[in-house]
Amino acid sequence: MGSTLNESEARDLIFSHAFSRDCAGRVGVELEWLVDVDGGGTGERSRAGLTESVSLLARRAGARLAGDSLVSLEPGGQLELSTRPAGSLSACVDRAASDLATLRALATAQGLVLRGAGLDDRPPRLRIAHPRYLALDQYYRQVGGQGRALLCSTASVQINVDAGDHSSGWRGRNRRWALVNVLGPVFMAMFANSPTNVRGRQVRSGRQVLRLATDPARSGPLPPSDDPRSLWAEHALGTRVVAVRSLEDGAWEVPCGRLTLRRWLRGGGPRPVQASDVRAHLKSLVTPVRACGHLELRMIDAQGGDDWVVPLAVVAVLLDDAQSSDAVWRLLGASAVASGRTGWRRAAETGLSDPALAMVARTVMHIALEGLPRLGVPSWALDAVERYADAYTLRGLSPADRRPAGSAAVA
């Protein structure tokens, strides 16, 4: 049994966990995929048998990925491929592409198809009965809204970059935090890929509209800050606890009422707080930019085919190429990008049909295209970014504009 924590000790733990490495330059990616039976259908094979098929695929892939990526299952049976942190964008791209090719081949051999889209149009179904997922499902039923759809019907490209150091330039922690949070709505609009009808009108990123509307204190954006560590600690302390794990049998129980971590630390919970409780709570925080030792960008919808490489490359060059970072920093200083909760929601709804967002997105893409050759990315990846820019960003479009609401692109 671990030792208990008081509020000051918990704050210190959160503070150190949020930005734990004073470095910049590493990058990783988590690719989530919706999974279908090849050929579609709604029978026993495509519904009841899908859970077993996806679980088998994850086990087989875990033993065969040369790039040492991890394969895991999300609550609705979505498949996630997570690379290890790489020392360069080029290395990250190579590992992800190699391991994804293996995963796709294994999926094909099992009669499965990986779909790259932000939102599944099928009814949400909790397929993976992990105790933590069951607790999350119960919690969201208490909160209301469409929590099960959030858990079971969404997929994203999550990009992980170093949080930075104490310097004031492109490597600096405060600047990197500010940059990704101000750029977040732009990225969301550029890569919107979940067109959905919401109350009679089409939104470009239904996934993000869903996320921002479901338990917004947990999933909503945080502002730029001169002290992001303290900002994150306050956010963690003030957010509701999803579930408390029993010290006897390990079962998860959703607490009654609005039990925040701070209230629990002050004696309002079922038992004293341990370090493992704080760590579990931190995993439940799903802001568009999450501070978890590094910065995890969670606002980008899953992409069709190999277009996952485009947001990965764009984010990495804007954060980790000094010239590109300086250029986009100057751009944001001269632009009026709305990064509050209203700005994030508008970006999810309108995509690049918003003229102001479209103008910033075009400039951001030009900066990225100019900087990527300096990072030595594989030629196919650079070609993919150029094709995407020409097909979408430079025309004021995102993938959602080329698909009917409620559909999903095949990977």
Short mmCIF file of C-alpha atoms in Angstrom, two decimals:
data_model
loop_
_atom_site.label_atom_id
_atom_site.label_comp_id
_atom_site.label_asym_id
_atom_site.label_seq_id
_atom_site.Cartn_x
_atom_site.Cartn_y
_atom_site.Cartn_z
CA MET A 1 0.00 0.00 0.00
CA GLY A 2 1.41 3.40 -0.97
CA SER A 3 1.76 6.43 1.28
CA THR A 4 -1.00 9.05 1.34
CA LEU A 5 -0.61 12.57 -0.02
CA ASN A 6 -1.72 15.97 1.19
CA GLU A 7 -2.72 18.76 -1.20
CA SER A 8 0.74 20.30 -1.34
CA GLU A 9 2.38 16.96 -2.12
CA ALA A 10 -0.21 16.19 -4.78
CA ARG A 11 0.37 19.58 -6.39
CA ASP A 12 4.11 18.91 -6.48
CA LEU A 13 3.48 15.53 -8.12
CA ILE A 14 1.22 17.07 -10.76
CA PHE A 15 3.65 19.95 -11.28
CA SER A 16 6.59 17.63 -11.93
CA HIS A 17 4.57 15.16 -14.03
CA ALA A 18 3.23 17.78 -16.42
CA PHE A 19 6.56 19.05 -17.77
CA SER A 20 9.07 16.50 -16.58
CA ARG A 21 11.77 16.73 -19.25
CA ASP A 22 13.76 19.86 -20.08
CA CYS A 23 14.31 19.10 -23.74
CA ALA A 24 12.98 19.58 -27.26
CA GLY A 25 13.25 17.74 -30.56
CA ARG A 26 11.72 14.32 -29.95
CA VAL A 27 8.43 13.36 -31.55
CA GLY A 28 5.99 10.46 -31.47
CA VAL A 29 2.58 9.70 -32.91
CA GLU A 30 -0.50 7.70 -31.91
CA LEU A 31 -2.65 6.59 -34.83
CA GLU A 32 -6.19 5.52 -34.02
CA TRP A 33 -8.26 3.59 -36.54
CA LEU A 34 -11.87 2.56 -36.78
CA VAL A 35 -12.10 -1.13 -37.69
CA ASP A 36 -14.56 -2.76 -40.10
CA VAL A 37 -15.07 -6.19 -41.54
CA ASP A 38 -13.91 -6.16 -45.16
CA GLY A 39 -17.00 -5.88 -47.32
CA GLY A 40 -19.14 -4.37 -44.54
CA GLY A 41 -22.39 -6.03 -43.61
CA THR A 42 -24.31 -6.12 -40.36
CA GLY A 43 -24.44 -9.81 -39.54
CA GLU A 44 -22.92 -11.84 -36.73
CA ARG A 45 -19.43 -11.79 -38.25
CA SER A 46 -19.37 -8.02 -38.59
CA ARG A 47 -20.79 -7.20 -35.16
CA ALA A 48 -20.45 -9.83 -32.44
CA GLY A 49 -17.31 -11.28 -33.99
CA LEU A 50 -15.58 -7.95 -34.53
CA THR A 51 -14.42 -7.60 -30.93
CA GLU A 52 -12.69 -10.98 -30.98
CA SER A 53 -11.14 -10.30 -34.39
CA VAL A 54 -9.73 -6.92 -33.36
CA SER A 55 -8.38 -8.32 -30.09
CA LEU A 56 -6.64 -11.12 -31.99
CA LEU A 57 -5.20 -8.59 -34.45
CA ALA A 58 -3.78 -6.49 -31.61
CA ARG A 59 -2.13 -9.54 -30.04
CA ARG A 60 -0.60 -10.67 -33.32
CA ALA A 61 0.64 -7.20 -34.23
CA GLY A 62 2.23 -6.66 -30.82
CA ALA A 63 4.73 -9.43 -31.48
CA ARG A 64 5.66 -8.45 -35.03
CA LEU A 65 6.23 -4.71 -35.25
CA ALA A 66 9.84 -4.03 -36.21
CA GLY A 67 9.62 -0.40 -35.14
CA ASP A 68 8.64 -1.45 -31.60
CA SER A 69 5.37 0.49 -31.69
CA LEU A 70 2.65 -0.44 -29.23
CA VAL A 71 -0.78 -1.67 -30.33
CA SER A 72 -3.74 -1.16 -28.01
CA LEU A 73 -7.52 -1.22 -28.10
CA GLU A 74 -9.83 1.69 -27.35
CA PRO A 75 -13.22 1.14 -25.66
CA GLY A 76 -15.20 0.74 -28.88
CA GLY A 77 -12.67 -1.58 -30.49
CA GLN A 78 -10.74 1.20 -32.22
CA LEU A 79 -7.15 0.16 -32.86
CA GLU A 80 -4.29 2.42 -31.77
CA LEU A 81 -0.71 2.26 -33.03
CA SER A 82 1.66 4.24 -30.80
CA THR A 83 5.28 4.82 -31.76
CA ARG A 84 8.10 5.14 -29.28
CA PRO A 85 9.56 8.66 -28.96
CA ALA A 86 11.94 9.27 -31.86
CA GLY A 87 14.89 11.62 -31.97
CA SER A 88 13.79 13.11 -35.28
CA LEU A 89 10.71 13.52 -37.43
CA SER A 90 12.27 11.31 -40.10
CA ALA A 91 12.80 8.44 -37.66
CA CYS A 92 9.25 8.78 -36.33
CA VAL A 93 7.77 8.71 -39.83
CA ASP A 94 9.83 5.67 -40.83
CA ARG A 95 8.84 3.69 -37.72
CA ALA A 96 5.17 4.57 -37.96
CA ALA A 97 4.98 3.78 -41.68
CA SER A 98 6.75 0.44 -41.29
CA ASP A 99 4.66 -0.72 -38.35
CA LEU A 100 1.43 0.51 -39.92
CA ALA A 101 2.19 -1.48 -43.07
CA THR A 102 2.59 -4.60 -40.93
CA LEU A 103 -0.62 -3.86 -39.05
CA ARG A 104 -2.56 -3.34 -42.27
CA ALA A 105 -1.25 -6.59 -43.74
CA LEU A 106 -2.30 -8.50 -40.62
CA ALA A 107 -5.71 -6.82 -40.73
CA THR A 108 -6.21 -7.76 -44.37
CA ALA A 109 -5.28 -11.37 -43.61
CA GLN A 110 -8.07 -11.41 -41.01
CA GLY A 111 -10.62 -9.80 -43.31
CA LEU A 112 -10.52 -6.47 -41.48
CA VAL A 113 -10.20 -2.91 -42.80
CA LEU A 114 -8.72 0.08 -40.96
CA ARG A 115 -10.69 3.27 -41.59
CA GLY A 116 -9.20 6.72 -41.14
CA ALA A 117 -11.99 9.01 -39.95
CA GLY A 118 -12.63 11.02 -36.82
CA LEU A 119 -16.10 9.70 -36.05
CA ASP A 120 -17.83 6.36 -36.62
CA ASP A 121 -21.36 6.61 -37.98
CA ARG A 122 -22.36 3.28 -36.43
CA PRO A 123 -24.13 3.24 -33.04
CA PRO A 124 -21.54 3.33 -30.22
CA ARG A 125 -20.87 0.01 -28.55
CA LEU A 126 -18.54 -0.67 -25.63
CA ARG A 127 -16.56 -3.66 -26.92
CA ILE A 128 -13.53 -3.76 -24.62
CA ALA A 129 -14.65 -4.57 -21.07
CA HIS A 130 -11.56 -3.23 -19.29
CA PRO A 131 -12.47 -2.15 -15.73
CA ARG A 132 -11.24 1.39 -16.36
CA TYR A 133 -13.29 1.67 -19.56
CA LEU A 134 -16.37 0.39 -17.72
CA ALA A 135 -15.83 3.03 -15.04
CA LEU A 136 -15.45 5.75 -17.67
CA ASP A 137 -18.66 4.60 -19.33
CA GLN A 138 -20.51 4.73 -16.01
CA TYR A 139 -19.07 8.17 -15.25
CA TYR A 140 -20.18 9.59 -18.58
CA ARG A 141 -23.67 8.19 -18.05
CA GLN A 142 -23.79 10.26 -14.86
CA VAL A 143 -22.46 13.36 -16.59
CA GLY A 144 -24.98 13.01 -19.41
CA GLY A 145 -24.62 13.75 -23.09
CA GLN A 146 -22.93 11.37 -25.49
CA GLY A 147 -20.09 10.01 -23.41
CA ARG A 148 -20.33 6.52 -24.87
CA ALA A 149 -19.98 7.89 -28.39
CA LEU A 150 -16.94 9.84 -27.22
CA LEU A 151 -15.36 6.65 -25.88
CA CYS A 152 -16.40 4.21 -28.58
CA SER A 153 -16.90 6.08 -31.84
CA THR A 154 -13.97 8.49 -32.20
CA ALA A 155 -10.47 8.23 -33.66
CA SER A 156 -7.63 10.72 -33.91
CA VAL A 157 -4.04 11.38 -34.83
CA GLN A 158 -2.34 12.30 -31.55
CA ILE A 159 1.05 13.94 -31.90
CA ASN A 160 3.53 13.99 -29.04
CA VAL A 161 6.31 16.58 -28.85
CA ASP A 162 8.74 17.52 -26.12
CA ALA A 163 7.42 20.16 -23.74
CA GLY A 164 10.60 22.24 -23.92
CA ASP A 165 13.11 23.72 -21.50
CA HIS A 166 13.65 26.91 -19.50
CA SER A 167 14.84 29.01 -22.45
CA SER A 168 12.82 31.77 -24.08
CA GLY A 169 13.23 30.78 -27.75
CA TRP A 170 11.69 28.02 -29.83
CA ARG A 171 12.83 25.40 -27.32
CA GLY A 172 11.22 27.21 -24.40
CA ARG A 173 8.44 25.56 -22.42
CA ASN A 174 6.21 28.63 -22.14
CA ARG A 175 6.44 29.44 -25.83
CA ARG A 176 5.77 25.86 -26.93
CA TRP A 177 2.72 25.65 -24.68
CA ALA A 178 1.39 28.95 -26.02
CA LEU A 179 2.12 28.02 -29.63
CA VAL A 180 0.29 24.68 -29.64
CA ASN A 181 -2.70 26.07 -27.75
CA VAL A 182 -3.10 29.06 -30.08
CA LEU A 183 -2.47 26.90 -33.16
CA GLY A 184 -4.83 24.19 -31.89
CA PRO A 185 -8.00 25.56 -33.52
CA VAL A 186 -6.07 26.03 -36.78
CA PHE A 187 -4.90 22.41 -36.73
CA MET A 188 -8.43 21.28 -35.88
CA ALA A 189 -9.84 23.13 -38.88
CA MET A 190 -7.04 22.09 -41.27
CA PHE A 191 -7.46 18.39 -40.53
CA ALA A 192 -11.20 18.19 -39.80
CA ASN A 193 -12.34 14.76 -40.99
CA SER A 194 -15.59 13.93 -39.24
CA PRO A 195 -18.42 15.76 -41.03
CA THR A 196 -21.58 15.40 -39.00
CA ASN A 197 -25.06 16.86 -38.92
CA VAL A 198 -25.64 18.65 -35.62
CA ARG A 199 -29.10 20.09 -35.09
CA GLY A 200 -29.75 20.33 -38.80
CA ARG A 201 -26.43 21.79 -39.92
CA GLN A 202 -23.17 20.19 -40.95
CA VAL A 203 -20.06 20.60 -38.82
CA ARG A 204 -16.59 19.70 -40.10
CA SER A 205 -15.23 17.98 -36.99
CA GLY A 206 -18.10 16.22 -35.30
CA ARG A 207 -15.54 14.44 -33.12
CA GLN A 208 -14.32 17.69 -31.63
CA VAL A 209 -17.82 19.15 -31.27
CA LEU A 210 -18.67 15.99 -29.33
CA ARG A 211 -15.54 16.24 -27.19
CA LEU A 212 -16.01 19.90 -26.36
CA ALA A 213 -19.66 19.36 -25.38
CA THR A 214 -19.10 16.28 -23.21
CA ASP A 215 -17.78 17.10 -19.74
CA PRO A 216 -16.21 20.38 -20.97
CA ALA A 217 -14.25 20.96 -17.77
CA ARG A 218 -12.28 17.79 -18.58
CA SER A 219 -12.09 18.06 -22.37
CA GLY A 220 -12.08 21.80 -23.02
CA PRO A 221 -9.02 23.90 -23.92
CA LEU A 222 -6.72 25.67 -21.51
CA PRO A 223 -5.31 29.12 -22.31
CA PRO A 224 -1.73 30.12 -23.11
CA SER A 225 0.11 30.92 -19.89
CA ASP A 226 3.40 32.30 -18.63
CA ASP A 227 3.34 29.49 -16.06
CA PRO A 228 1.88 26.39 -17.76
CA ARG A 229 3.00 24.07 -14.95
CA SER A 230 0.92 25.93 -12.37
CA LEU A 231 -1.96 26.25 -14.82
CA TRP A 232 -1.99 22.50 -15.36
CA ALA A 233 -1.78 21.77 -11.63
CA GLU A 234 -4.79 24.00 -10.95
CA HIS A 235 -6.71 22.34 -13.77
CA ALA A 236 -5.98 18.87 -12.42
CA LEU A 237 -6.90 19.77 -8.85
CA GLY A 238 -10.17 21.38 -9.89
CA THR A 239 -11.42 18.64 -12.24
CA ARG A 240 -13.82 15.89 -11.15
CA VAL A 241 -12.45 12.44 -10.34
CA VAL A 242 -13.79 9.81 -12.74
CA ALA A 243 -13.40 6.79 -10.46
CA VAL A 244 -11.72 5.63 -7.27
CA ARG A 245 -9.92 2.30 -7.25
CA SER A 246 -10.44 -0.06 -4.34
CA LEU A 247 -7.27 -0.86 -2.41
CA GLU A 248 -8.69 -4.29 -1.57
CA ASP A 249 -9.79 -5.78 -4.88
CA GLY A 250 -8.74 -3.16 -7.46
CA ALA A 251 -12.32 -2.49 -8.59
CA TRP A 252 -13.15 0.99 -9.90
CA GLU A 253 -16.10 2.86 -8.41
CA VAL A 254 -17.52 6.14 -9.71
CA PRO A 255 -17.89 8.52 -6.74
CA CYS A 256 -21.18 10.23 -6.01
CA GLY A 257 -21.45 13.97 -6.48
CA ARG A 258 -18.85 16.35 -7.87
CA LEU A 259 -15.72 14.96 -6.23
CA THR A 260 -12.79 17.00 -7.53
CA LEU A 261 -9.25 15.95 -6.77
CA ARG A 262 -8.86 18.98 -4.49
CA ARG A 263 -11.98 18.06 -2.53
CA TRP A 264 -10.76 14.48 -2.20
CA LEU A 265 -7.39 15.68 -0.91
CA ARG A 266 -9.21 17.79 1.67
CA GLY A 267 -11.03 14.78 3.07
CA GLY A 268 -14.14 14.66 0.92
CA GLY A 269 -13.46 11.28 -0.68
CA PRO A 270 -13.95 7.66 0.38
CA ARG A 271 -10.35 7.27 1.60
CA PRO A 272 -7.02 9.16 1.67
CA VAL A 273 -5.42 9.96 -1.68
CA GLN A 274 -2.34 8.04 -2.83
CA ALA A 275 0.15 8.89 -5.57
CA SER A 276 -1.38 6.21 -7.81
CA ASP A 277 -4.75 7.96 -7.51
CA VAL A 278 -3.25 11.23 -8.71
CA ARG A 279 -1.58 9.50 -11.66
CA ALA A 280 -4.84 7.78 -12.63
CA HIS A 281 -6.66 11.10 -12.42
CA LEU A 282 -4.12 12.77 -14.70
CA LYS A 283 -4.77 10.11 -17.36
CA SER A 284 -8.44 11.09 -17.37
CA LEU A 285 -7.72 14.71 -18.35
CA VAL A 286 -8.33 15.03 -22.09
CA THR A 287 -7.83 18.68 -22.97
CA PRO A 288 -6.92 19.34 -26.64
CA VAL A 289 -3.33 19.81 -25.48
CA ARG A 290 -2.41 17.54 -22.58
CA ALA A 291 0.69 18.03 -20.46
CA CYS A 292 1.96 14.57 -19.51
CA GLY A 293 5.74 14.97 -19.33
CA HIS A 294 5.56 15.95 -22.98
CA LEU A 295 2.82 17.77 -24.90
CA GLU A 296 0.14 15.55 -26.42
CA LEU A 297 -1.89 17.21 -29.19
CA ARG A 298 -5.34 15.61 -29.24
CA MET A 299 -7.35 17.93 -31.51
CA ILE A 300 -6.63 16.30 -34.89
CA ASP A 301 -9.12 13.88 -36.46
CA ALA A 302 -7.91 10.54 -37.82
CA GLN A 303 -6.95 10.83 -41.49
CA GLY A 304 -7.62 8.57 -44.45
CA GLY A 305 -4.89 6.50 -46.10
CA ASP A 306 -1.40 7.76 -45.30
CA ASP A 307 -2.47 11.35 -44.72
CA TRP A 308 -1.70 10.83 -41.01
CA VAL A 309 1.83 11.87 -41.95
CA VAL A 310 0.66 15.38 -42.87
CA PRO A 311 -0.38 16.67 -39.43
CA LEU A 312 2.60 14.85 -37.91
CA ALA A 313 5.02 16.62 -40.24
CA VAL A 314 3.34 20.01 -39.94
CA VAL A 315 3.27 19.98 -36.14
CA ALA A 316 6.85 18.72 -35.84
CA VAL A 317 8.36 21.31 -38.17
CA LEU A 318 6.52 24.20 -36.51
CA LEU A 319 7.72 23.09 -33.08
CA ASP A 320 11.19 21.71 -33.77
CA ASP A 321 12.63 23.69 -36.68
CA ALA A 322 13.90 27.00 -35.30
CA GLN A 323 13.19 29.07 -38.41
CA SER A 324 9.69 27.66 -38.84
CA SER A 325 8.88 28.11 -35.16
CA ASP A 326 10.04 31.74 -35.23
CA ALA A 327 8.01 32.40 -38.39
CA VAL A 328 4.78 30.95 -37.02
CA TRP A 329 5.34 32.71 -33.69
CA ARG A 330 5.50 36.04 -35.53
CA LEU A 331 2.41 35.07 -37.54
CA LEU A 332 0.37 34.34 -34.44
CA GLY A 333 1.46 37.61 -32.88
CA ALA A 334 0.00 39.47 -35.85
CA SER A 335 -3.13 37.32 -36.32
CA ALA A 336 -6.42 37.26 -34.48
CA VAL A 337 -6.87 33.52 -33.95
CA ALA A 338 -9.59 32.97 -31.36
CA SER A 339 -8.22 30.33 -28.99
CA GLY A 340 -10.80 30.46 -26.19
CA ARG A 341 -13.53 27.86 -25.84
CA THR A 342 -15.71 29.70 -28.38
CA GLY A 343 -12.85 29.83 -30.89
CA TRP A 344 -12.17 26.11 -30.56
CA ARG A 345 -15.82 25.24 -31.05
CA ARG A 346 -16.13 27.53 -34.05
CA ALA A 347 -13.08 25.91 -35.65
CA ALA A 348 -14.61 22.46 -35.14
CA GLU A 349 -17.88 23.58 -36.66
CA THR A 350 -16.72 25.66 -39.62
CA GLY A 351 -13.34 24.22 -40.53
CA LEU A 352 -11.57 26.40 -43.08
CA SER A 353 -14.80 27.93 -44.36
CA ASP A 354 -13.99 30.59 -41.76
CA PRO A 355 -11.96 33.14 -43.78
CA ALA A 356 -9.73 34.12 -40.86
CA LEU A 357 -8.86 30.51 -40.07
CA ALA A 358 -8.30 29.74 -43.74
CA MET A 359 -5.88 32.64 -44.12
CA VAL A 360 -3.81 31.59 -41.10
CA ALA A 361 -3.91 27.93 -42.17
CA ARG A 362 -2.55 28.76 -45.62
CA THR A 363 0.35 30.72 -44.13
CA VAL A 364 1.03 27.95 -41.60
CA MET A 365 1.15 25.40 -44.41
CA HIS A 366 3.54 27.54 -46.46
CA ILE A 367 5.84 27.88 -43.44
CA ALA A 368 5.74 24.11 -42.90
CA LEU A 369 6.47 23.31 -46.55
CA GLU A 370 9.45 25.65 -46.51
CA GLY A 371 10.85 24.14 -43.32
CA LEU A 372 10.32 20.42 -43.87
CA PRO A 373 13.33 19.91 -46.20
CA ARG A 374 15.55 21.17 -43.36
CA LEU A 375 14.33 18.29 -41.18
CA GLY A 376 15.24 15.70 -43.80
CA VAL A 377 11.87 13.98 -43.97
CA PRO A 378 11.42 11.06 -46.40
CA SER A 379 10.52 12.23 -49.90
CA TRP A 380 7.17 10.39 -49.86
CA ALA A 381 6.17 12.24 -46.69
CA LEU A 382 7.08 15.62 -48.18
CA ASP A 383 5.12 14.70 -51.31
CA ALA A 384 2.13 13.79 -49.13
CA VAL A 385 2.21 17.18 -47.40
CA GLU A 386 2.44 18.98 -50.75
CA ARG A 387 -0.49 16.98 -52.18
CA TYR A 388 -2.59 17.61 -49.08
CA ALA A 389 -1.81 21.33 -49.17
CA ASP A 390 -2.83 21.57 -52.82
CA ALA A 391 -5.98 19.49 -52.39
CA TYR A 392 -7.20 21.03 -49.15
CA THR A 393 -5.44 23.74 -47.14
CA LEU A 394 -4.46 26.14 -49.92
CA ARG A 395 -8.03 25.89 -51.27
CA GLY A 396 -9.61 26.63 -47.90
CA LEU A 397 -10.82 23.05 -47.51
CA SER A 398 -10.37 20.09 -45.17
CA PRO A 399 -11.14 16.40 -45.83
CA ALA A 400 -14.58 16.92 -44.28
CA ASP A 401 -15.52 19.18 -47.19
CA ARG A 402 -15.04 16.32 -49.65
CA ARG A 403 -17.21 13.79 -47.79
CA PRO A 404 -20.91 13.64 -46.98
CA ALA A 405 -21.85 13.98 -43.35
CA GLY A 406 -21.87 10.67 -41.52
CA SER A 407 -19.48 8.86 -43.89
CA ALA A 408 -15.95 7.64 -43.20
CA ALA A 409 -12.89 7.32 -45.41
CA VAL A 410 -11.20 3.95 -45.82
CA ALA A 411 -7.51 3.84 -44.86
#
